[in-house]
Coordinates of N, CA and C in Angstrom, one line a residue:
X144 N -136.5 -38.3 24.4 CA -135.8 -37.4 24.1 C -135.1 -39.0 23.7
X145 N -134.3 -38.2 22.1 CA -133.9 -39.3 22.4 C -131.7 -38.7 21.2
X146 N -131.2 -39.6 21.6 CA -130.0 -39.2 20.8 C -129.0 -39.9 20.2
X147 N -128.5 -39.6 19.3 CA -127.3 -40.4 18.2 C -126.2 -39.7 17.5
X148 N -125.2 -40.1 17.7 CA -124.3 -39.5 16.5 C -124.3 -39.4 14.8
X149 N -123.3 -39.2 14.7 CA -123.3 -38.5 12.9 C -122.0 -38.7 12.4
X150 N -121.4 -39.2 11.9 CA -120.5 -39.8 11.8 C -120.2 -38.7 10.1
X151 N -119.7 -37.8 9.3 CA -119.6 -38.0 8.1 C -117.8 -38.0 7.5
X152 N -118.4 -38.6 6.6 CA -116.6 -38.4 6.1 C -116.8 -38.3 4.5
X153 N -115.9 -37.5 3.9 CA -115.4 -36.8 2.2 C -115.2 -38.0 1.5
X154 N -115.0 -37.9 0.5 CA -114.5 -39.5 0.6 C -113.2 -39.1 -0.2
X155 N -112.5 -40.1 -0.8 CA -111.1 -40.0 -1.1 C -111.5 -40.0 -2.9
X156 N -109.6 -39.4 -2.6 CA -108.8 -38.7 -3.5 C -109.9 -39.5 -5.6
X157 N -109.6 -37.9 -5.8 CA -109.7 -39.0 -7.4 C -108.9 -37.9 -8.5
X158 N -108.3 -38.7 -9.5 CA -107.5 -37.9 -10.1 C -107.8 -36.0 -10.6
X159 N -109.3 -35.8 -10.3 CA -109.2 -34.4 -10.9 C -109.6 -33.4 -9.4
X160 N -108.9 -34.3 -8.1 CA -109.4 -33.9 -6.7 C -107.5 -33.4 -7.0
X161 N -106.4 -34.3 -7.6 CA -105.5 -34.1 -7.2 C -104.8 -33.8 -9.0
X162 N -105.6 -33.2 -9.6 CA -105.3 -31.6 -10.6 C -105.9 -30.6 -10.7
X163 N -106.8 -30.4 -9.6 CA -107.5 -29.4 -8.6 C -108.5 -28.6 -10.1
X164 N -108.7 -30.0 -10.6 CA -110.2 -29.4 -11.2 C -111.7 -29.7 -10.2
X165 N -113.0 -28.7 -10.6 CA -114.1 -28.8 -10.1 C -114.4 -30.7 -10.8
X166 N -114.9 -31.6 -9.7 CA -115.9 -32.4 -10.5 C -117.3 -31.5 -10.0
X167 N -118.0 -31.7 -9.0 CA -119.3 -31.2 -8.7 C -120.5 -32.2 -9.0
X168 N -121.7 -32.3 -9.9 CA -122.1 -33.0 -10.1 C -122.5 -34.0 -11.4
X169 N -121.4 -33.4 -12.3 CA -121.5 -33.6 -14.1 C -120.5 -34.7 -13.7
X170 N -119.5 -35.0 -13.3 CA -117.9 -35.7 -13.1 C -118.6 -36.0 -12.6
X171 N -118.4 -38.1 -12.4 CA -118.1 -38.4 -11.9 C -117.8 -39.9 -11.8
X172 N -116.0 -39.8 -11.1 CA -115.0 -40.0 -11.3 C -114.6 -41.8 -10.3
X173 N -114.1 -42.4 -10.2 CA -114.2 -43.5 -9.6 C -112.2 -43.1 -8.6
X174 N -112.4 -43.8 -7.3 CA -110.9 -42.6 -6.7 C -109.8 -43.6 -7.1
X175 N -108.7 -42.1 -7.8 CA -107.2 -42.4 -7.3 C -107.4 -43.2 -6.6
X176 N -105.8 -44.4 -7.0 CA -105.1 -44.8 -5.5 C -104.3 -44.7 -5.0
X177 N -104.6 -43.6 -4.3 CA -104.3 -42.4 -3.6 C -105.7 -42.2 -3.2
X178 N -106.6 -41.9 -3.0 CA -108.1 -42.2 -3.2 C -108.1 -44.2 -2.0
X179 N -108.3 -44.8 -3.0 CA -108.4 -45.8 -2.0 C -107.5 -46.3 -0.8
X180 N -106.5 -45.9 -1.0 CA -105.5 -46.5 0.0 C -106.2 -45.2 1.4
X181 N -106.7 -44.4 0.6 CA -107.1 -42.9 1.9 C -107.9 -43.5 2.1
X182 N -109.2 -44.3 1.7 CA -110.4 -45.0 2.5 C -109.8 -46.1 2.9
X183 N -109.2 -46.8 2.6 CA -108.6 -48.0 3.9 C -108.5 -47.4 5.0
X184 N -107.0 -46.3 5.1 CA -106.9 -45.5 6.3 C -108.3 -45.0 7.3
X185 N -108.8 -44.4 6.4 CA -110.6 -44.2 6.7 C -111.2 -45.4 7.7
X186 N -111.3 -46.4 7.1 CA -112.0 -47.4 7.0 C -111.2 -48.2 7.8
X187 N -110.1 -48.3 8.5 CA -109.8 -49.0 9.6 C -109.4 -48.0 10.8
X188 N -109.7 -46.2 11.2 CA -109.2 -45.1 11.5 C -110.9 -45.5 12.8
X189 N -112.2 -46.1 11.7 CA -113.3 -45.9 12.6 C -113.8 -47.9 12.1
X190 N -113.2 -48.6 11.9 CA -113.5 -50.1 12.4 C -114.2 -50.2 13.7
X191 N -114.1 -49.7 14.6 CA -114.0 -50.3 16.0 C -115.5 -49.5 16.1
X192 N -116.4 -48.2 15.6 CA -117.1 -47.7 15.8 C -118.3 -48.7 15.6
X193 N -119.6 -48.7 16.1 CA -120.5 -49.6 16.1 C -121.5 -48.6 15.3
X194 N -121.7 -48.3 13.8 CA -122.4 -47.9 12.7 C -124.3 -48.6 13.0
X195 N -124.8 -48.0 12.8 CA -126.2 -48.8 12.7 C -127.3 -48.4 11.2
X196 N -126.2 -47.3 10.8 CA -127.6 -47.2 9.3 C -126.3 -46.5 9.0
X197 N -126.1 -46.0 7.6 CA -124.9 -45.8 6.6 C -125.6 -45.3 5.4
X198 N -125.8 -43.9 4.8 CA -125.8 -43.5 4.4 C -124.8 -42.5 3.3
X199 N -124.8 -42.9 2.0 CA -123.8 -42.4 1.1 C -124.1 -41.8 -0.1
X200 N -124.0 -40.7 -0.7 CA -124.3 -39.8 -2.4 C -124.5 -41.6 -3.7
X201 N -124.7 -40.6 -4.3 CA -124.7 -41.6 -5.4 C -123.8 -41.6 -6.5
X202 N -123.1 -40.8 -5.8 CA -121.3 -40.6 -7.4 C -120.4 -41.5 -6.4
X203 N -119.8 -42.5 -8.0 CA -118.7 -43.4 -7.0 C -118.4 -43.5 -6.5
X204 N -117.7 -41.9 -6.1 CA -116.4 -41.6 -5.7 C -117.0 -42.0 -4.3
X205 N -118.0 -41.4 -4.1 CA -118.4 -41.6 -2.0 C -119.1 -43.0 -2.2
X206 N -119.5 -43.8 -3.0 CA -119.9 -45.2 -2.8 C -119.0 -45.8 -3.1
X207 N -117.9 -45.6 -3.4 CA -116.4 -46.7 -3.1 C -116.0 -46.2 -1.9
X208 N -115.8 -45.2 -1.7 CA -116.4 -44.4 0.5 C -115.6 -45.7 1.0
X209 N -118.3 -45.9 0.8 CA -118.3 -45.9 1.6 C -118.0 -47.5 2.1
X210 N -118.0 -47.7 0.9 CA -118.1 -49.3 0.7 C -116.9 -50.0 1.4
X211 N -115.7 -49.1 1.2 CA -114.3 -49.4 2.2 C -114.0 -49.4 3.7
X212 N -114.9 -48.4 3.4 CA -115.7 -47.8 5.0 C -116.2 -49.7 6.4
X213 N -117.1 -49.7 5.2 CA -118.5 -50.6 6.2 C -117.6 -52.2 5.5
X214 N -116.7 -52.2 5.0 CA -115.7 -53.2 4.9 C -115.1 -53.8 6.2
X215 N -114.9 -52.4 6.3 CA -113.5 -52.7 7.1 C -114.0 -52.7 9.0
X216 N -115.1 -52.4 8.7 CA -115.7 -52.5 10.0 C -115.7 -53.8 10.6
X217 N -116.2 -53.6 12.1 CA -116.3 -55.0 13.5 C -117.3 -55.4 13.2
X218 N -118.5 -54.1 13.4 CA -119.7 -53.9 13.3 C -120.4 -54.5 12.2
X219 N -120.4 -54.1 11.2 CA -121.1 -53.5 10.3 C -121.7 -54.4 8.6
X220 N -121.8 -55.7 9.1 CA -121.7 -57.2 8.7 C -123.0 -57.1 8.6
X221 N -123.9 -56.9 7.2 CA -125.0 -57.3 6.6 C -125.6 -55.5 6.8
X222 N -125.1 -54.9 7.4 CA -125.3 -53.8 7.3 C -126.3 -53.0 5.5
X223 N -127.3 -51.9 5.8 CA -128.1 -51.3 4.8 C -127.3 -50.5 4.5
X224 N -126.9 -50.2 3.3 CA -126.2 -48.9 1.9 C -127.6 -48.2 2.3
X225 N -127.7 -46.5 2.2 CA -128.7 -45.9 1.7 C -127.7 -45.5 0.8
X226 N -128.1 -45.2 -0.2 CA -128.0 -44.3 -1.6 C -128.6 -42.8 -1.5
X227 N -128.5 -42.2 -1.7 CA -128.8 -40.7 -1.2 C -129.0 -39.3 -2.2
X228 N -129.9 -39.2 -3.6 CA -129.0 -38.3 -4.3 C -128.9 -36.8 -3.5
X229 N -129.0 -37.0 -1.9 CA -129.7 -35.4 -1.5 C -127.4 -35.1 -0.9
X230 N -127.5 -36.5 -0.8 CA -125.7 -36.2 -0.1 C -124.5 -36.0 -1.2
X231 N -125.0 -35.6 -2.7 CA -124.1 -34.6 -3.8 C -123.5 -33.5 -3.6
X232 N -122.2 -33.8 -4.3 CA -120.6 -33.0 -4.3 C -122.4 -31.6 -4.5
X233 N -122.4 -30.0 -4.2 CA -122.8 -28.9 -5.0 C -122.7 -28.8 -6.3
X234 N -123.3 -28.8 -7.7 CA -123.3 -28.4 -8.4 C -123.1 -27.6 -8.1
X235 N -121.6 -26.8 -10.0 CA -120.7 -26.1 -10.7 C -121.5 -25.8 -11.6
X236 N -122.1 -25.9 -11.5 CA -122.9 -25.8 -13.2 C -121.3 -25.8 -14.8
X237 N -121.5 -24.4 -14.8 CA -120.5 -24.6 -16.3 C -118.9 -24.2 -16.2
X238 N -118.8 -24.4 -14.1 CA -117.7 -24.9 -14.1 C -117.1 -26.2 -14.0
X239 N -118.0 -26.5 -13.8 CA -118.0 -28.3 -13.8 C -116.1 -28.7 -14.7
X240 N -115.5 -29.6 -14.5 CA -114.3 -29.8 -14.9 C -112.9 -29.4 -15.5
X241 N -113.6 -28.0 -14.3 CA -112.5 -26.7 -15.0 C -112.2 -26.8 -13.9
X242 N -110.0 -25.6 -14.2 CA -109.9 -25.7 -13.1 C -110.2 -25.1 -12.1
X243 N -110.1 -25.7 -10.1 CA -111.2 -24.3 -9.0 C -110.3 -23.1 -9.5
X244 N -109.4 -23.1 -10.0 CA -109.1 -21.0 -10.1 C -109.6 -20.0 -11.4
X245 N -110.4 -21.3 -12.2 CA -111.7 -20.5 -13.1 C -112.6 -19.8 -12.1
X246 N -113.0 -20.4 -11.2 CA -114.0 -20.6 -10.4 C -113.0 -19.8 -9.5
X247 N -112.9 -18.8 -9.0 CA -112.4 -18.4 -8.4 C -112.1 -16.6 -9.0
X248 N -111.8 -16.7 -10.6 CA -111.6 -15.9 -11.5 C -113.3 -15.7 -12.0
X249 N -113.8 -16.1 -11.8 CA -115.7 -16.1 -12.5 C -115.6 -15.2 -11.1
X250 N -116.1 -16.1 -9.7 CA -116.4 -15.0 -8.8 C -115.6 -13.8 -8.6
X251 N -114.8 -13.4 -8.5 CA -113.7 -12.1 -8.6 C -114.3 -11.7 -9.7
X252 N -114.6 -12.0 -10.5 CA -115.0 -10.8 -12.2 C -116.9 -10.7 -11.9
X253 N -117.5 -11.4 -10.7 CA -119.1 -11.6 -10.3 C -118.6 -10.0 -9.5
X254 N -117.7 -10.2 -8.7 CA -117.4 -9.1 -7.1 C -118.0 -9.4 -6.3
X255 N -117.9 -11.4 -6.2 CA -118.2 -12.0 -5.2 C -116.8 -13.1 -5.0
X256 N -117.6 -12.8 -3.7 CA -116.2 -13.6 -2.8 C -116.5 -15.1 -3.0
X257 N -115.9 -15.9 -3.5 CA -115.5 -17.3 -4.2 C -116.9 -19.1 -3.6
X258 N -117.2 -19.1 -2.3 CA -117.9 -19.4 -1.7 C -119.4 -19.0 -1.6
X259 N -120.1 -17.9 -2.3 CA -121.1 -17.5 -2.4 C -121.6 -17.6 -3.4
X260 N -120.3 -17.4 -4.4 CA -120.5 -17.8 -6.1 C -121.0 -18.0 -6.0
X261 N -122.5 -18.8 -7.4 CA -122.9 -19.2 -7.4 C -122.8 -19.1 -9.6
X262 N -122.0 -20.4 -10.0 CA -121.7 -20.5 -11.4 C -122.7 -20.6 -12.6
X263 N -123.5 -19.8 -13.8 CA -124.1 -20.9 -15.2 C -124.9 -21.6 -14.4
X264 N -126.2 -21.8 -14.0 CA -126.5 -23.5 -14.5 C -126.1 -24.0 -12.5
X265 N -125.4 -23.6 -12.3 CA -125.1 -24.7 -10.7 C -125.8 -23.8 -10.2
X266 N -125.3 -24.4 -8.7 CA -126.8 -24.6 -6.9 C -125.6 -23.4 -6.5
X267 N -127.4 -22.2 -5.4 CA -126.2 -21.6 -4.6 C -126.5 -22.2 -3.1
X268 N -125.5 -21.2 -2.7 CA -125.9 -21.5 -1.5 C -126.4 -22.0 -0.6
X269 N -128.1 -21.6 -0.9 CA -129.1 -22.1 -0.1 C -129.8 -23.1 -1.0
X270 N -129.6 -24.0 -1.7 CA -130.2 -24.4 -2.7 C -129.5 -25.9 -1.8
X271 N -128.4 -25.5 -1.1 CA -127.4 -26.4 -0.6 C -128.0 -26.6 0.1
X272 N -128.2 -26.1 1.2 CA -128.5 -26.0 2.8 C -129.8 -26.1 2.4
X273 N -130.6 -26.1 2.1 CA -132.2 -26.6 2.1 C -131.9 -28.2 1.4
X274 N -131.7 -29.5 0.9 CA -131.0 -30.4 0.4 C -130.9 -31.1 1.5
X275 N -129.4 -30.3 2.2 CA -129.0 -31.3 3.6 C -130.3 -31.3 4.9
X276 N -131.1 -29.7 4.7 CA -132.1 -29.3 6.2 C -132.6 -31.0 5.5
X277 N -133.2 -31.5 4.3 CA -134.2 -33.0 4.3 C -133.5 -33.7 4.2
X278 N -133.0 -34.0 4.3 CA -131.9 -34.9 4.2 C -131.7 -35.0 5.7
X279 N -131.5 -34.3 7.0 CA -131.6 -34.6 7.9 C -132.6 -34.4 8.6
X280 N -134.1 -34.2 8.0 CA -135.8 -34.0 8.8 C -135.8 -36.4 8.0
X281 N -135.3 -36.1 7.3 CA -135.9 -37.5 6.5 C -134.3 -38.8 7.6
X282 N -133.3 -38.3 7.7 CA -132.1 -39.0 8.8 C -133.4 -39.6 10.0
X283 N -133.7 -38.4 10.2 CA -134.1 -38.0 12.0 C -135.6 -39.6 12.4
X284 N -136.2 -39.3 11.1 CA -137.8 -39.9 11.4 C -136.7 -41.5 10.9
X285 N -136.1 -41.5 10.2 CA -135.4 -42.8 10.1 C -134.9 -43.7 11.7
X286 N -134.4 -42.5 12.4 CA -133.1 -42.7 13.3 C -134.2 -43.7 14.6
X287 N -135.9 -42.9 14.5 CA -136.2 -42.3 15.8 C -136.8 -44.0 15.1
X288 N -137.7 -44.1 14.2 CA -138.2 -45.1 13.3 C -137.5 -47.0 14.0
X289 N -136.3 -46.9 14.0 CA -135.4 -47.8 13.7 C -134.7 -48.5 15.0
X290 N -135.2 -46.9 15.7 CA -134.4 -46.9 17.3 C -135.1 -46.3 18.9
X291 N -136.0 -46.4 18.2 CA -136.8 -46.1 18.8 C -138.6 -47.0 19.4
X292 N -138.8 -47.8 20.9 CA -139.4 -48.6 21.1 C -140.8 -47.8 20.9
X293 N -142.0 -48.7 20.8 CA -143.4 -48.7 20.2 C -143.6 -47.0 21.3
X294 N -143.1 -47.0 22.6 CA -143.6 -46.0 23.9 C -143.3 -44.1 23.0
X295 N -142.1 -45.2 22.1 CA -141.5 -43.4 22.3 C -140.2 -43.1 22.3
X296 N -139.8 -43.7 23.2 CA -138.4 -43.9 23.9 C -137.7 -44.2 23.4
X297 N -136.4 -43.5 23.7 CA -135.4 -44.6 22.7 C -134.6 -44.8 23.8
X298 N -133.3 -45.2 23.7 CA -131.9 -45.4 24.6 C -131.8 -44.6 24.7
X299 N -132.0 -44.4 26.2 CA -131.3 -43.6 26.6 C -130.0 -43.0 26.6
X300 N -129.6 -44.9 27.7 CA -128.0 -44.9 27.8 C -126.8 -45.2 26.6
X301 N -126.7 -45.2 25.2 CA -126.3 -44.7 25.1 C -126.8 -44.2 23.4
X302 N -125.9 -43.5 22.5 CA -125.8 -43.1 21.4 C -125.9 -44.2 20.4
X303 N -127.1 -43.8 19.0 CA -126.9 -44.6 17.9 C -126.0 -43.9 17.2
X304 N -125.7 -45.1 16.4 CA -124.3 -44.1 15.2 C -125.0 -44.1 14.4
X305 N -124.9 -43.4 13.3 CA -125.1 -43.2 11.9 C -123.7 -42.5 10.9
X306 N -123.4 -42.9 9.3 CA -122.4 -43.2 9.1 C -123.0 -42.3 7.3
X307 N -122.3 -41.4 7.4 CA -122.7 -40.5 6.2 C -121.1 -39.7 5.1
X308 N -121.4 -40.7 3.6 CA -120.4 -40.7 3.2 C -120.8 -39.6 2.2
X309 N -120.9 -37.8 2.2 CA -121.2 -37.3 1.5 C -120.2 -37.3 0.6
X310 N -120.2 -35.6 -0.8 CA -119.1 -35.1 -1.4 C -118.5 -34.1 -0.1
X311 N -117.6 -33.0 -0.7 CA -117.1 -32.1 -0.7 C -117.8 -31.0 -0.1
X312 N -117.6 -30.2 1.2 CA -118.6 -29.4 1.5 C -117.8 -28.2 2.6
X313 N -118.0 -27.0 2.5 CA -117.3 -26.2 3.0 C -117.1 -25.9 3.8
X314 N -118.9 -25.9 4.3 CA -119.6 -25.1 5.2 C -119.7 -26.0 5.9
X315 N -118.9 -27.1 7.1 CA -119.4 -27.8 8.0 C -120.9 -27.9 9.0
X316 N -121.4 -27.6 9.9 CA -122.4 -28.5 10.0 C -122.8 -28.6 9.7
X317 N -123.9 -30.2 9.9 CA -124.8 -30.8 8.9 C -124.8 -32.7 8.7
X318 N -123.8 -32.3 8.8 CA -124.2 -34.5 8.8 C -122.8 -34.8 9.7
X319 N -120.3 -39.7 13.3 CA -120.9 -39.6 14.0 C -120.7 -41.1 14.3
X320 N -121.5 -42.7 15.8 CA -120.9 -42.7 16.7 C -120.8 -42.4 17.7
X321 N -120.2 -43.1 19.0 CA -120.9 -43.2 19.7 C -119.7 -42.7 20.7
X322 N -120.0 -42.3 22.3 CA -119.8 -41.1 23.0 C -118.4 -42.1 23.4
X323 N -118.9 -43.4 23.5 CA -117.3 -44.2 23.9 C -116.2 -43.9 23.3
X324 N -116.6 -43.2 22.0 CA -114.8 -42.4 21.2 C -114.2 -41.2 21.7
X325 N -114.3 -41.7 23.3 CA -114.1 -39.9 23.6 C -112.2 -39.9 23.8
X326 N -112.1 -41.4 23.5 CA -110.7 -40.6 22.6 C -109.4 -39.8 21.3
X327 N -111.1 -40.2 20.9 CA -110.7 -39.4 20.0 C -111.1 -37.6 19.6
X328 N -111.6 -37.5 20.6 CA -112.2 -35.8 21.0 C -111.1 -34.9 20.9
X329 N -111.2 -33.8 20.8 CA -111.0 -32.6 20.8 C -111.5 -31.6 21.5
X330 N -111.2 -30.3 21.4 CA -111.6 -28.8 21.9 C -112.3 -28.8 21.1
X331 N -114.1 -27.7 21.0 CA -114.3 -27.5 20.3 C -113.9 -26.3 19.1
X332 N -114.3 -27.3 17.9 CA -113.4 -26.4 16.9 C -113.9 -25.1 16.3
X333 N -112.9 -23.5 17.0 CA -113.5 -22.4 16.4 C -113.1 -22.4 14.9
X334 N -114.2 -21.2 14.4 CA -114.9 -20.7 13.5 C -113.6 -20.9 11.9
X335 N -111.8 -21.2 12.3 CA -111.2 -21.1 11.1 C -111.9 -23.1 11.0
X336 N -111.2 -23.7 11.3 CA -112.1 -24.8 11.5 C -113.5 -25.1 10.8
X337 N -114.5 -24.3 11.0 CA -116.0 -24.2 10.5 C -116.4 -24.0 8.7
X338 N -115.2 -23.6 8.8 CA -115.0 -23.2 7.7 C -114.0 -23.3 6.5
X339 N -112.7 -24.1 7.4 CA -111.9 -24.5 6.4 C -112.5 -25.8 5.4
X340 N -111.3 -26.2 3.9 CA -112.0 -27.1 4.0 C -111.7 -28.6 4.2
X341 N -112.7 -29.8 3.5 CA -112.1 -30.9 4.3 C -111.3 -31.3 3.6
X342 N -110.0 -32.5 3.8 CA -109.5 -33.1 3.6 C -110.3 -34.0 3.0
X343 N -110.1 -35.1 2.1 CA -110.4 -36.3 1.2 C -110.5 -37.3 2.2
X344 N -111.6 -38.0 2.6 CA -111.8 -39.0 3.3 C -112.1 -38.1 5.1
X345 N -111.7 -36.6 4.9 CA -111.1 -36.0 6.3 C -113.1 -36.4 7.0
X346 N -113.0 -36.6 8.4 CA -114.2 -36.8 9.2 C -114.6 -35.6 9.8
X347 N -115.9 -35.6 10.6 CA -116.6 -35.0 11.1 C -117.0 -36.1 11.8
X348 N -117.7 -35.7 13.4 CA -118.3 -36.0 14.0 C -119.4 -34.5 14.8
X349 N -121.2 -35.3 14.5 CA -121.9 -34.6 15.6 C -122.4 -35.4 17.0
X350 N -123.1 -35.4 17.3 CA -123.8 -35.3 18.5 C -125.9 -34.7 18.1
X351 N -125.8 -36.3 17.8 CA -127.8 -34.8 18.0 C -129.0 -35.4 19.1
X352 N -129.8 -34.4 19.7 CA -130.6 -35.4 20.6 C -132.0 -34.5 20.0
X353 N -132.8 -35.8 19.7 CA -134.1 -34.8 19.2 C -135.2 -35.2 20.7
X354 N -135.6 -34.2 20.3 CA -137.5 -34.2 21.4 C -138.0 -35.0 20.2
X355 N -139.5 -35.8 20.4 CA -139.8 -36.7 19.4 C -141.0 -35.7 20.4
X356 N -142.0 -35.7 19.8 CA -143.9 -35.2 19.5 C -144.3 -35.9 18.5
X357 N -145.6 -35.2 18.5 CA -146.5 -36.3 17.3 C -146.4 -35.2 15.9
X358 N -145.4 -34.7 15.9 CA -145.4 -33.4 15.4 C -143.9 -34.2 14.3
X359 N -143.7 -35.1 15.1 CA -142.9 -35.7 14.4 C -141.3 -35.0 15.4
X360 N -140.2 -36.0 15.5 CA -138.7 -35.6 15.4 C -137.9 -33.9 15.3
X361 N -138.0 -33.0 16.8 CA -136.9 -31.8 16.2 C -135.7 -32.0 17.2
X362 N -134.2 -31.3 16.5 CA -133.4 -30.9 17.0 C -134.1 -30.6 18.4
X363 N -132.7 -30.5 19.5 CA -132.9 -29.5 20.3 C -131.0 -29.4 21.3
X364 N -131.1 -30.3 21.0 CA -129.5 -30.3 20.7 C -128.9 -30.8 19.7
X365 N -126.9 -29.9 19.6 CA -126.5 -30.5 18.6 C -125.3 -30.2 18.9
X366 N -123.8 -30.9 19.6 CA -122.9 -31.2 20.0 C -121.8 -31.5 19.1
X367 N -121.2 -30.4 18.6 CA -119.7 -31.0 17.4 C -118.7 -31.5 18.3
X368 N -118.9 -32.0 17.8 CA -117.0 -33.3 18.5 C -116.2 -32.8 18.2
X369 N -116.1 -33.0 16.0 CA -114.4 -32.6 15.9 C -114.9 -32.0 14.4
X370 N -114.3 -31.5 13.4 CA -114.4 -31.1 11.9 C -113.4 -31.6 11.7
X371 N -113.3 -31.7 10.2 CA -112.0 -32.3 9.3 C -111.3 -32.8 9.6
X372 N -111.3 -33.8 10.8 CA -110.1 -35.0 10.9 C -109.3 -35.1 10.4
X373 N -108.5 -36.1 10.0 CA -107.8 -36.6 9.7 C -106.2 -37.0 9.6
X374 N -106.4 -37.5 10.8 CA -104.9 -37.9 11.3 C -104.6 -39.5 10.9
X375 N -105.8 -39.9 10.5 CA -105.9 -41.3 8.8 C -105.1 -40.9 8.1
X376 N -105.0 -40.0 7.8 CA -104.0 -39.8 6.5 C -102.3 -40.1 6.4
X377 N -101.9 -40.1 7.5 CA -100.9 -39.9 7.7 C -101.0 -41.5 7.0
X378 N -100.8 -42.3 7.7 CA -101.2 -43.5 7.4 C -100.5 -43.6 5.5
X379 N -102.0 -43.4 5.1 CA -102.3 -43.5 4.0 C -101.1 -42.6 3.4
X380 N -100.5 -41.7 4.0 CA -99.0 -40.7 2.9 C -97.8 -42.1 3.2
X381 N -98.5 -42.1 4.5 CA -96.7 -42.9 4.2 C -96.5 -44.4 3.0
X382 N -97.5 -44.6 2.8 CA -98.9 -46.0 2.2 C -97.6 -45.8 0.2
X383 N -97.9 -44.1 0.3 CA -97.4 -44.1 -1.3 C -96.2 -44.1 -1.7

């Protein structure tokens, strides 16, 4: 068995976030001034966690956030930043660049709920799920290759940490950090937390346990530590 923690952080605010406009994959904006403050705050909040890997979407709002987090971290000097397009935000097709309310109106006109509605040219929820599953498959292989010994045994006394910087996602578990951070732990979130919108630089944390076999690593347990944490945003708000 091999256990590791995965910390997922949403990117900081952009002007489109502030104006309630859809970005998706076609709008590649940098962080706003508030977004930069948020990234600094989440970087300070996570500064004591020892990440051994860092993965980030190839959109600049995520890369800026990831760079600030890694720069602030006390243990990440020289860490490799792996850019992965699998971590992009969902594509919203023709709705990108338009107000969020337009998407809601389009869904209502189609007789569907907004989270399940796919605008023309956009990604379906199932397509998003499949690419996140592919990201996790590759992540599991990498974690085992990097941190397990030649006999296939990982360090059972510690949890290795990985940081995933991705775009907004309203359905949380999928994508961290070590058990020594129990001072931050909260009770297991309920359904209202799982399906709530993640704020800019909101943090999610999961602990995966993998079974190692000839067919490759497979998860046998996933523990959700918390969803959409935003304690650090108070500091960013106070700095405005």
